[in-house]
Amino acid sequence: MASRTPSPTAARAARNPAPDRSAAGERPRRRLSVDERREQLIAVALELFSRRPPEEVSIDDIAAAAGASRPLVYHYFPGKQALYEESLRRAGRELSARFEEPADGPLSERLYRVMGRYLDFVQSHGPGFAALLRGGSVAASAGTSAVIDEVRRAAHDQILSHLAFPSPSPGLRLTVRAWIANAEITSLEWLAERSVPLEELQLHLVQEFVAALTLTAAREPALAAELGSFFADERPDGPTGRLVRDLTGLFAVPGIAEAVTTLAVAAVGETSPQATEEPDEAGAE
Amino acid sequence: MASRTPSPTAARAARNPAPDRSAAGERPRRRLSVDERREQLIAVALELFSRRPPEEVSIDDIAAAAGASRPLVYHYFPGKQALYEESLRRAGRELSARFEEPADGPLSERLYRVMGRYLDFVQSHGPGFAALLRGGSVAASAGTSAVIDEVRRAAHDQILSHLAFPSPSPGLRLTVRAWIANAEITSLEWLAERSVPLEELQLHLVQEFVAALTLTAAREPALAAELGSFFADERPDGPTGRLVRDLTGLFAVPGIAEAVTTLAVAAVGETSPQATEEPDEAGAE
């Protein structure tokens, strides 16, 4: 990484034997190499855009925070929008990287770890994350939409790869997408109100995924056939085990088990359940 | 509706004694009253913006579809964005009106009827609805965001009013908002792929609401106390009854009941369920 030099003399004067990467120059705006300066501007912009909505961040703010001049920022980026979109792309890549998780252990525990990293990101990039996802931002564009879509796709693909079901149905894909939307909106609302501890949110989102998966399986026999091994891999103290415990507790509340049993019995009496379809009607079906 | 007249003479000939509000003018652009013309332009714009994303609709398209001149459109609206936002406000009010439902009968059946009207709207305003909600549209603005937020708030308030729980907790409000996001994203995906019949989507969304409500109740004792009467009001052939049937069917699939029971038993053995807290510890609790 050659340092950016205004003239041979100044460059020689600025040359610094310090072992760290920052080459202390005579004039602040020439201290960093082209690549370093670009990276620094993006990092500073991301930091500012994380803390405030884009319309409240000016090129002057970014220049000041970077210890650079306004023209220098314009030398690297045509304008605030370009810098916003570039810093967003960085944030998107960073967020997508947080979705990666080894395929080891119970599925709900993997998702729990991923959600912990996701919620850390949400917390540290709060206002910018909110401004971006709330839409209608003055800085929203095809470019920012593409970044959001890319992150959603990464989340979707990661989840499907962990589920590792042979051929995910359109219904399952839809469930995954809807749950991702749920996670987005829930974390946005959490940012605004912070009404529950973050760990609680982390657990609830994972449990909602398990519930959504179960509901999808209830209408898709092929998925239902996979669900047994999903539950068999789960542990009592993991998110799924705790969900089962919570639901067991719920059914001990007076009135609930009775009412649900009445529905189940009436339903079974009227129509045979989908998963056990009339075996005596057409033996070869 | 008076016919369009090319000249004063023709206009006089065409003058119509019909008692309706339309004031037949002498020149084409005066045919409709100011209010009527404005309404007509909004209706025509809404129709076009429903069928195509906003960037693919021009003022010329709107003028042509309205049988008006470009200057006339500009006489009523400063530009396409203003007309877009106004037509969006109309659409938002129309959509919000569809959420209104008498407080009669089982709750899931009320929601089922509302979702039928919502999905009709989605279907008839497809591309415009998608462009609006996907974000990043060139026409997205603080104004369009406000419309979307208003519709979401109307949906949220309607649901809470039907639930009629004394004091909805932050957790319940969050569940409702997350489910609304689920309904949005699910209908957007459906618009793109139409992989299932609309009636199926209608049923699934309602059942997902019932599941989300149950999950929330599993962690909120106050809500749990209300859930018994919710289930007691439901009918076997309604969305909740059918959900119970589907889940009963699911638990008949080999492996699932065993695995879940193992989790439940292990969990109960380790920690007492939340809803039945140690009655022998402090008798007066």
Coordinates of C-alpha atoms in Angstrom, one line a residue:
Chain A
M1 CA 0.0 0.0 0.0
A2 CA 1.9 3.0 -1.2
S3 CA 1.0 6.2 0.7
R4 CA -0.6 8.9 -1.3
T5 CA 2.1 11.6 -1.9
P6 CA 1.5 15.2 -2.9
S7 CA 5.1 15.8 -4.0
P8 CA 8.4 13.8 -3.6
T9 CA 9.6 16.3 -1.0
A10 CA 6.5 16.1 1.2
A11 CA 6.4 12.4 0.8
R12 CA 10.0 12.0 2.0
A13 CA 9.2 14.3 5.0
A14 CA 6.1 12.3 5.8
R15 CA 7.8 8.9 5.6
N16 CA 7.5 7.4 9.1
P17 CA 9.3 4.5 10.6
A18 CA 6.4 3.7 12.9
P19 CA 5.5 0.0 12.6
D20 CA 1.7 0.6 12.5
R21 CA -0.2 1.2 9.3
S22 CA -0.9 4.9 9.8
A23 CA 1.6 6.9 7.9
A24 CA 1.7 10.2 9.8
G25 CA 2.0 12.9 7.1
E26 CA 2.5 16.6 7.4
R27 CA -0.9 17.4 6.0
P28 CA -3.8 15.4 7.5
R29 CA -5.6 14.8 4.2
R30 CA -2.6 12.9 2.7
R31 CA -1.8 10.7 5.6
L32 CA -3.5 7.5 4.4
S33 CA -3.1 5.6 1.1
V34 CA -5.8 5.8 -1.4
D35 CA -7.2 2.5 -0.4
E36 CA -6.9 3.2 3.3
R37 CA -8.5 6.6 3.0
R38 CA -11.4 5.1 1.0
E39 CA -11.9 2.4 3.6
Q40 CA -11.6 5.0 6.4
L41 CA -14.3 7.2 4.8
I42 CA -16.6 4.2 4.4
A43 CA -16.1 3.1 8.0
V44 CA -16.7 6.7 9.3
A45 CA -19.8 7.0 7.1
L46 CA -21.1 3.7 8.2
E47 CA -20.6 4.7 11.8
L48 CA -22.5 8.0 11.3
F49 CA -25.2 6.4 9.2
S50 CA -25.7 3.8 11.9
R51 CA -26.3 6.4 14.5
R52 CA -28.5 8.7 12.6
P53 CA -30.9 8.5 9.7
P54 CA -29.3 9.4 6.3
E55 CA -30.9 12.7 6.0
E56 CA -29.3 13.8 9.2
V57 CA -25.8 13.0 8.1
S58 CA -24.0 15.5 5.8
I59 CA -20.8 15.2 3.8
D60 CA -19.4 17.8 6.2
D61 CA -20.2 15.5 9.1
I62 CA -18.4 12.7 7.4
A63 CA -15.4 14.9 6.5
A64 CA -15.2 16.2 10.1
A65 CA -15.4 12.7 11.6
A66 CA -12.8 11.4 9.2
G67 CA -10.5 14.4 9.9
A68 CA -10.7 15.1 6.1
S69 CA -11.8 18.1 4.0
R70 CA -15.1 18.2 2.2
P71 CA -13.3 18.2 -1.2
L72 CA -11.3 15.2 -0.2
V73 CA -14.5 13.3 0.5
Y74 CA -15.8 14.4 -2.9
H75 CA -12.6 13.2 -4.5
Y76 CA -13.4 9.7 -3.4
F77 CA -17.2 9.7 -3.7
P78 CA -19.4 11.6 -6.1
G79 CA -21.8 12.5 -3.2
K80 CA -23.5 11.5 0.0
Q81 CA -25.8 9.0 -1.7
A82 CA -22.8 7.0 -3.2
L83 CA -21.1 7.0 0.2
Y84 CA -24.3 5.9 1.8
E85 CA -24.8 3.1 -0.6
E86 CA -21.2 1.9 -0.3
S87 CA -21.3 1.9 3.5
L88 CA -24.6 0.1 3.3
R89 CA -23.1 -2.6 1.1
R90 CA -20.4 -3.0 3.7
A91 CA -22.9 -3.3 6.5
G92 CA -24.9 -5.8 4.4
R93 CA -21.9 -7.9 3.8
E94 CA -21.0 -7.8 7.5
L95 CA -24.6 -8.7 8.5
S96 CA -24.7 -11.6 6.0
A97 CA -21.4 -12.9 7.3
R98 CA -23.1 -13.1 10.8
F99 CA -25.6 -15.5 9.4
E100 CA -23.0 -18.1 8.8
E101 CA -23.0 -20.9 11.4
P102 CA -21.5 -24.4 11.5
A103 CA -24.0 -27.2 10.8
D104 CA -23.5 -28.7 14.3
G105 CA -25.9 -29.3 17.1
P106 CA -29.7 -28.8 17.4
L107 CA -31.1 -26.5 14.7
S108 CA -32.9 -24.1 17.1
E109 CA -29.6 -23.6 19.0
R110 CA -27.8 -22.7 15.7
L111 CA -30.5 -20.3 14.9
Y112 CA -30.3 -18.9 18.4
R113 CA -26.6 -18.1 18.0
V114 CA -27.2 -16.5 14.6
M115 CA -30.0 -14.4 16.1
G116 CA -27.7 -13.3 18.9
R117 CA -25.2 -12.0 16.3
Y118 CA -28.0 -10.4 14.3
L119 CA -29.5 -8.6 17.3
D120 CA -26.0 -7.3 18.2
F121 CA -25.8 -5.8 14.8
V122 CA -29.3 -4.3 15.0
Q123 CA -28.3 -2.8 18.4
S124 CA -25.0 -1.4 17.2
H125 CA -26.4 0.0 14.0
G126 CA -29.8 1.0 15.4
P127 CA -31.0 4.3 13.9
G128 CA -29.4 3.6 10.5
F129 CA -30.9 0.1 10.4
A130 CA -34.3 1.5 11.3
A131 CA -34.1 4.3 8.8
L132 CA -33.1 1.9 6.1
L133 CA -35.8 -0.7 6.8
R134 CA -38.6 1.7 7.5
G135 CA -38.5 2.7 3.9
G136 CA -39.5 6.1 2.6
S137 CA -36.1 7.4 3.5
V138 CA -34.8 10.1 1.2
A139 CA -31.8 8.0 0.7
A140 CA -33.8 4.9 -0.4
S141 CA -32.9 3.9 -3.9
A142 CA -32.7 0.9 -6.2
G143 CA -29.2 0.5 -4.8
T144 CA -30.2 0.4 -1.1
S145 CA -33.1 -1.9 -2.0
A146 CA -30.7 -4.3 -3.7
V147 CA -28.6 -4.4 -0.5
I148 CA -31.6 -5.2 1.7
D149 CA -32.7 -7.9 -0.8
E150 CA -29.3 -9.4 -0.8
V151 CA -29.2 -9.6 3.0
R152 CA -32.7 -11.2 3.1
R153 CA -31.6 -13.7 0.4
A154 CA -28.5 -14.6 2.4
A155 CA -30.7 -15.1 5.5
H156 CA -33.1 -17.2 3.6
D157 CA -30.4 -19.4 2.0
Q158 CA -28.7 -19.9 5.3
I159 CA -31.8 -21.1 7.0
L160 CA -32.7 -23.5 4.1
S161 CA -29.2 -24.9 4.1
H162 CA -29.4 -25.6 7.8
L163 CA -32.8 -27.2 7.5
A164 CA -31.2 -29.4 4.9
F165 CA -34.5 -30.8 3.6
P166 CA -34.1 -32.5 0.3
S167 CA -36.4 -30.1 -1.7
P168 CA -37.8 -27.1 0.1
S169 CA -41.4 -26.5 -1.0
P170 CA -42.7 -23.1 -2.1
G171 CA -44.7 -23.2 1.2
L172 CA -41.6 -23.7 3.2
R173 CA -39.7 -20.9 1.4
L174 CA -42.6 -18.6 2.0
T175 CA -42.6 -19.5 5.7
V176 CA -38.9 -18.7 5.9
R177 CA -39.3 -15.4 4.1
A178 CA -42.3 -14.4 6.3
W179 CA -40.3 -15.3 9.4
I180 CA -37.4 -13.1 8.2
A181 CA -39.9 -10.2 7.8
N182 CA -41.1 -11.0 11.3
A183 CA -37.5 -10.8 12.6
E184 CA -37.0 -7.5 10.9
I185 CA -40.2 -5.9 12.1
T186 CA -39.8 -7.3 15.6
S187 CA -36.2 -5.9 15.9
L188 CA -37.3 -2.6 14.5
E189 CA -40.1 -2.3 17.1
W190 CA -37.6 -3.4 19.7
L191 CA -35.3 -0.6 18.8
A192 CA -38.0 1.9 19.2
E193 CA -39.3 0.7 22.5
R194 CA -36.8 -1.8 24.0
S195 CA -39.7 -3.1 26.0
V196 CA -38.1 -6.6 26.6
P197 CA -34.5 -7.7 27.2
L198 CA -32.7 -8.5 24.0
E199 CA -32.1 -12.1 25.1
E200 CA -35.9 -12.6 25.4
L201 CA -36.4 -11.3 21.8
Q202 CA -33.6 -13.7 20.6
L203 CA -35.4 -16.6 22.2
H204 CA -38.9 -15.6 21.0
L205 CA -37.8 -15.2 17.4
V206 CA -36.2 -18.6 17.4
Q207 CA -39.3 -20.2 19.0
E208 CA -41.5 -18.4 16.4
F209 CA -39.4 -20.0 13.7
V210 CA -40.0 -23.4 15.3
A211 CA -43.7 -22.7 15.5
A212 CA -43.9 -21.5 11.9
L213 CA -42.0 -24.6 10.7
T214 CA -44.4 -26.8 12.7
L215 CA -47.4 -25.1 11.2
T216 CA -46.0 -25.5 7.7
A217 CA -45.4 -29.1 8.3
A218 CA -49.0 -29.5 9.5
R219 CA -50.1 -28.7 5.9
E220 CA -47.3 -30.4 4.0
P221 CA -46.9 -34.1 4.5
A222 CA -43.4 -34.2 2.9
L223 CA -42.2 -31.7 5.5
A224 CA -44.1 -33.5 8.3
A225 CA -42.0 -36.6 7.5
E226 CA -38.9 -34.6 8.3
L227 CA -40.2 -32.9 11.4
G228 CA -39.7 -35.9 13.7
S229 CA -35.9 -35.9 13.3
F230 CA -35.9 -32.1 13.8
F231 CA -37.6 -32.5 17.2
A232 CA -35.5 -35.6 18.0
D233 CA -32.3 -33.6 17.7
E234 CA -33.5 -30.8 20.0
R235 CA -32.6 -30.6 23.6
P236 CA -34.9 -29.8 26.6
D237 CA -32.9 -26.7 27.6
G238 CA -32.7 -25.3 24.0
P239 CA -35.2 -22.9 22.5
T240 CA -37.4 -25.7 21.2
G241 CA -37.4 -27.6 24.5
R242 CA -38.3 -24.4 26.3
L243 CA -41.1 -23.7 23.8
V244 CA -42.5 -27.1 24.4
R245 CA -42.3 -26.4 28.1
D246 CA -44.1 -23.1 27.7
L247 CA -46.8 -24.7 25.7
T248 CA -47.2 -27.5 28.2
G249 CA -47.6 -24.8 30.9
L250 CA -50.1 -23.0 28.7
F251 CA -52.3 -26.1 28.4
A252 CA -52.3 -26.4 32.2
V253 CA -54.1 -23.0 32.4
P254 CA -57.8 -23.7 33.1
G255 CA -60.1 -23.7 30.1
I256 CA -57.5 -24.0 27.3
A257 CA -56.9 -27.7 27.1
E258 CA -60.7 -28.3 27.4
A259 CA -61.5 -25.9 24.6
V260 CA -58.8 -27.1 22.3
T261 CA -59.6 -30.8 23.0
T262 CA -63.3 -30.0 22.1
L263 CA -62.1 -28.6 18.8
A264 CA -59.8 -31.5 18.1
V265 CA -62.5 -34.1 18.9
A266 CA -65.2 -32.4 16.9
A267 CA -62.8 -31.9 14.0
V268 CA -61.7 -35.5 14.0
G269 CA -65.2 -36.7 14.3
E270 CA -66.3 -34.6 11.3
T271 CA -63.4 -35.1 8.9
S272 CA -60.4 -37.5 9.1
P273 CA -57.2 -35.6 9.7
Q274 CA -55.2 -34.7 6.6
A275 CA -52.2 -36.8 7.6
T276 CA -54.1 -40.1 7.7
E277 CA -56.1 -40.1 4.6
E278 CA -58.8 -42.8 4.2
P279 CA -56.6 -45.8 3.7
D280 CA -59.6 -48.1 3.1
E281 CA -61.1 -46.0 0.3
A282 CA -58.6 -46.7 -2.4
G283 CA -55.9 -49.0 -1.2
A284 CA -53.4 -48.1 -4.0
E285 CA -53.6 -44.3 -3.4
Chain B
M1 CA -71.9 11.3 -16.8
A2 CA -72.2 13.9 -19.6
S3 CA -70.7 13.0 -22.9
R4 CA -67.5 14.6 -24.0
T5 CA -68.3 17.5 -26.3
P6 CA -66.0 19.0 -28.9
S7 CA -67.6 22.5 -29.3
P8 CA -70.1 24.8 -27.6
T9 CA -72.8 23.9 -30.1
A10 CA -72.2 20.2 -29.6
A11 CA -72.1 20.8 -25.9
R12 CA -75.5 22.5 -26.0
A13 CA -76.9 19.7 -28.1
A14 CA -75.4 17.1 -25.7
R15 CA -76.6 18.9 -22.5
N16 CA -78.4 16.4 -20.5
P17 CA -81.2 17.0 -17.9
A18 CA -80.1 14.1 -15.8
P19 CA -80.3 15.1 -12.1
D20 CA -76.8 13.8 -11.3
R21 CA -74.0 16.0 -9.9
S22 CA -72.0 16.2 -13.2
A23 CA -72.2 19.7 -14.5
A24 CA -71.9 19.6 -18.3
G25 CA -69.6 22.3 -19.4
E26 CA -69.2 23.9 -22.8
R27 CA -65.5 23.1 -23.3
P28 CA -64.2 19.5 -22.9
R29 CA -62.1 20.3 -19.9
R30 CA -65.1 21.8 -18.2
R31 CA -67.3 18.8 -18.6
L32 CA -66.8 17.7 -15.1
S33 CA -67.0 19.9 -12.1
V34 CA -63.7 20.7 -10.4
D35 CA -64.3 18.2 -7.7
E36 CA -65.4 15.5 -10.2
R37 CA -62.5 16.0 -12.4
R38 CA -60.1 15.8 -9.5
E39 CA -61.8 12.6 -8.3
Q40 CA -61.7 11.2 -11.9
L41 CA -58.0 12.0 -12.2
I42 CA -57.2 10.3 -8.9
A43 CA -59.3 7.3 -9.8
V44 CA -57.6 7.0 -13.2
A45 CA -54.2 7.4 -11.6
L46 CA -54.9 4.8 -9.0
E47 CA -56.0 2.4 -11.7
L48 CA -52.8 2.9 -13.6
F49 CA -50.5 2.9 -10.5
S50 CA -52.2 -0.3 -9.4
R51 CA -51.3 -2.0 -12.7
R52 CA -47.8 -0.7 -13.1
P53 CA -45.0 0.4 -10.9
P54 CA -44.9 4.2 -10.5
E55 CA -41.9 4.8 -12.7
E56 CA -43.8 3.2 -15.6
V57 CA -46.7 5.6 -15.4
S58 CA -46.4 9.1 -16.9
I59 CA -48.6 12.1 -16.6
D60 CA -49.3 11.6 -20.4
D61 CA -50.6 8.1 -19.6
I62 CA -52.8 9.5 -16.9
A63 CA -54.1 12.3 -19.1
A64 CA -54.8 9.9 -22.0
A65 CA -56.6 7.4 -19.7
A66 CA -58.7 10.3 -18.3
G67 CA -59.5 11.8 -21.7
A68 CA -57.8 15.0 -20.5
S69 CA -54.9 17.1 -21.7
R70 CA -51.5 17.1 -20.0
P71 CA -52.0 20.8 -18.9
L72 CA -55.3 19.9 -17.4
V73 CA -53.7 17.3 -15.2
Y74 CA -51.1 19.8 -14.2
H75 CA -53.8 22.3 -13.4
Y76 CA -55.0 19.9 -10.7
F77 CA -51.8 18.4 -9.5
P78 CA -48.3 19.9 -9.4
G79 CA -46.8 16.7 -10.8
K80 CA -46.8 12.9 -10.9
Q81 CA -45.6 12.5 -7.4
A82 CA -48.5 14.5 -5.9
L83 CA -51.0 12.5 -8.0
Y84 CA -49.3 9.3 -7.0
E85 CA -49.4 10.2 -3.3
E86 CA -53.0 11.3 -3.5
S87 CA -54.1 8.1 -5.3
L88 CA -52.1 6.1 -2.7
R89 CA -54.0 7.9 0.1
R90 CA -57.2 6.9 -1.5
A91 CA -56.0 3.3 -1.8
G92 CA -54.9 3.4 1.8
R93 CA -58.3 4.6 3.0
E94 CA -60.0 1.9 0.9
L95 CA -57.8 -0.8 2.3
S96 CA -58.3 0.4 5.8
A97 CA -62.0 0.4 5.3
R98 CA -61.8 -3.3 4.4
F99 CA -60.3 -4.1 7.8
E100 CA -63.6 -3.1 9.5
E101 CA -65.6 -6.1 10.6
P102 CA -68.5 -6.5 13.0
A103 CA -67.5 -8.0 16.3
D104 CA -69.7 -11.1 15.8
G105 CA -68.8 -14.7 15.8
P106 CA -65.6 -16.6 16.4
L107 CA -62.5 -14.4 16.2
S108 CA -60.7 -16.4 13.6
E109 CA -63.7 -16.3 11.3
R110 CA -63.8 -12.5 11.5
L111 CA -60.1 -12.3 10.6
Y112 CA -60.7 -14.8 7.8
R113 CA -63.3 -12.5 6.3
V114 CA -61.1 -9.5 6.7
M115 CA -58.2 -11.4 5.0
G116 CA -60.4 -12.3 2.1
R117 CA -61.1 -8.6 1.5
Y118 CA -57.4 -7.7 2.0
L119 CA -56.3 -10.4 -0.5
D120 CA -58.9 -9.2 -3.0
F121 CA -57.3 -5.8 -2.7
V122 CA -53.8 -7.1 -3.1
Q123 CA -54.9 -9.0 -6.2
S124 CA -56.6 -6.1 -7.8
H125 CA -53.9 -3.6 -7.1
G126 CA -51.0 -6.1 -7.5
P127 CA -48.1 -4.4 -9.2
G128 CA -48.7 -1.1 -7.6
F129 CA -49.0 -2.7 -4.2
A130 CA -45.8 -4.6 -4.8
A131 CA -43.9 -1.6 -6.0
L132 CA -45.1 0.4 -3.0
L133 CA -44.2 -2.2 -0.3
R134 CA -41.0 -3.5 -1.9
G135 CA -39.5 0.0 -1.1
G136 CA -36.7 1.6 -3.0
S137 CA -39.3 2.8 -5.6
V138 CA -38.4 6.1 -7.2
A139 CA -41.7 7.3 -6.0
A140 CA -41.2 6.3 -2.3
S141 CA -41.3 9.4 0.0
A142 CA -42.2 10.5 3.4
G143 CA -45.7 10.8 2.1
T144 CA -46.0 7.3 0.8
S145 CA -44.4 6.0 4.0
A146 CA -47.0 7.8 6.0
V147 CA -49.8 6.1 4.0
I148 CA -48.3 2.7 4.6
D149 CA -47.8 3.4 8.3
E150 CA -51.4 4.6 8.5
V151 CA -52.7 1.3 6.9
R152 CA -50.6 -0.8 9.2
R153 CA -51.8 1.1 12.2
A154 CA -55.4 0.6 11.1
A155 CA -54.8 -3.1 10.8
H156 CA -53.1 -3.2 14.2
D157 CA -55.9 -1.3 15.9
Q158 CA -58.6 -3.4 14.3
I159 CA -57.0 -6.6 15.4
L160 CA -56.6 -5.3 19.0
S161 CA -60.1 -4.1 19.1
H162 CA -61.4 -7.5 18.1
L163 CA -59.2 -9.3 20.6
A164 CA -60.8 -7.0 23.2
F165 CA -58.3 -8.0 25.8
P166 CA -58.4 -5.5 28.7
S167 CA -54.9 -4.1 28.3
P168 CA -52.8 -5.4 25.4
S169 CA -49.2 -6.0 26.5
P170 CA -46.2 -4.7 24.6
G171 CA -45.6 -8.4 23.7
L172 CA -49.0 -8.8 22.2
R173 CA -48.7 -5.6 20.3
L174 CA -45.4 -6.8 18.9
T175 CA -47.0 -10.1 17.9
V176 CA -49.7 -8.3 16.0
R177 CA -47.3 -6.0 14.2
A178 CA -45.1 -8.9 13.3
W179 CA -48.1 -10.8 12.0
I180 CA -49.1 -7.9 9.8
A181 CA -45.5 -7.8 8.4
N182 CA -45.9 -11.6 7.8
A183 CA -49.2 -10.9 5.9
E184 CA -47.6 -8.2 3.8
I185 CA -44.6 -10.2 2.8
T186 CA -46.6 -13.4 2.2
S187 CA -49.0 -11.6 -0.1
L188 CA -46.1 -9.9 -1.9
E189 CA -44.5 -13.3 -2.5
W190 CA -47.8 -14.7 -3.5
L191 CA -48.2 -11.9 -6.1
A192 CA -44.9 -12.8 -7.6
E193 CA -45.3 -16.6 -7.7
R194 CA -49.0 -17.4 -7.1
S195 CA -47.9 -20.8 -6.1
V196 CA -50.9 -21.6 -3.9
P197 CA -54.6 -20.7 -4.4
L198 CA -55.6 -17.4 -2.7
E199 CA -58.1 -19.2 -0.4
E200 CA -55.2 -21.3 1.0
L201 CA -53.2 -18.2 1.7
Q202 CA -56.2 -16.6 3.4
L203 CA -56.6 -19.6 5.7
H204 CA -52.9 -19.9 6.5
L205 CA -52.5 -16.3 7.4
V206 CA -55.4 -16.6 9.9
Q207 CA -54.0 -19.8 11.3
E208 CA -50.6 -18.2 11.7
F209 CA -52.2 -15.4 13.7
V210 CA -53.8 -18.0 16.0
A211 CA -50.5 -19.7 16.4
A212 CA -48.7 -16.4 17.1
L213 CA -51.4 -15.5 19.7
T214 CA -51.0 -18.9 21.4
L215 CA -47.2 -18.5 21.4
T216 CA -47.5 -15.1 23.0
A217 CA -49.9 -16.5 25.6
A218 CA -47.4 -19.2 26.4
R219 CA -45.1 -16.5 27.8
E220 CA -47.6 -14.1 29.1
P221 CA -49.8 -15.4 32.0
A222 CA -52.3 -12.6 31.7
L223 CA -52.9 -13.4 28.0
A224 CA -53.0 -17.1 28.8
A225 CA -55.9 -16.4 31.1
E226 CA -57.8 -14.9 28.2
L227 CA -57.0 -17.7 25.7
G228 CA -59.4 -20.3 27.0
S229 CA -62.4 -18.1 26.1
F230 CA -60.9 -17.4 22.7
F231 CA -60.6 -21.2 21.9
A232 CA -64.0 -21.8 23.5
D233 CA -65.7 -19.4 21.0
E234 CA -64.1 -21.1 18.0
R235 CA -65.8 -23.6 15.8
P236 CA -64.5 -27.0 14.5
D237 CA -65.0 -26.0 10.8
G238 CA -63.4 -22.5 11.3
P239 CA -59.8 -21.6 10.8
T240 CA -58.8 -22.4 14.4
G241 CA -60.7 -25.7 14.3
R242 CA -59.0 -26.7 11.1
L243 CA -55.6 -25.7 12.6
V244 CA -56.2 -27.9 15.6
R245 CA -57.2 -30.7 13.2
D246 CA -54.0 -30.2 11.1
L247 CA -51.8 -30.3 14.2
T248 CA -53.6 -33.4 15.5
G249 CA -52.8 -35.0 12.1
L250 CA -49.2 -33.8 12.4
F251 CA -48.8 -35.5 15.8
A252 CA -50.0 -38.7 14.2
V253 CA -46.9 -38.7 11.9
P254 CA -44.4 -41.3 13.2
G255 CA -41.7 -39.8 15.3
I256 CA -43.1 -36.3 16.0
A257 CA -45.3 -37.0 19.1
E258 CA -42.5 -39.2 20.6
A259 CA -39.8 -36.5 20.1
V260 CA -42.0 -33.7 21.4
T261 CA -43.2 -35.8 24.4
T262 CA -39.6 -36.5 25.2
L263 CA -38.8 -32.8 25.3
A264 CA -42.0 -32.0 27.3
V265 CA -41.2 -34.7 29.9
A266 CA -37.6 -33.8 30.2
A267 CA -38.5 -30.1 30.5
V268 CA -41.2 -30.7 33.1
G269 CA -38.8 -32.9 35.0
E270 CA -36.1 -30.3 35.1
T271 CA -38.1 -27.1 35.7
S272 CA -41.7 -26.7 36.7
P273 CA -43.7 -25.1 33.9
Q274 CA -44.1 -21.3 34.1
A275 CA -47.9 -21.4 34.3
T276 CA -48.1 -23.5 37.4
E277 CA -45.6 -22.0 39.8
E278 CA -44.8 -24.0 42.9
P279 CA -48.2 -23.8 44.7
D280 CA -46.7 -25.5 47.8
E281 CA -43.8 -23.1 48.2
A282 CA -45.9 -20.0 49.2
G283 CA -49.5 -21.0 49.7
A284 CA -50.8 -17.4 49.4
E285 CA -49.2 -16.6 46.0

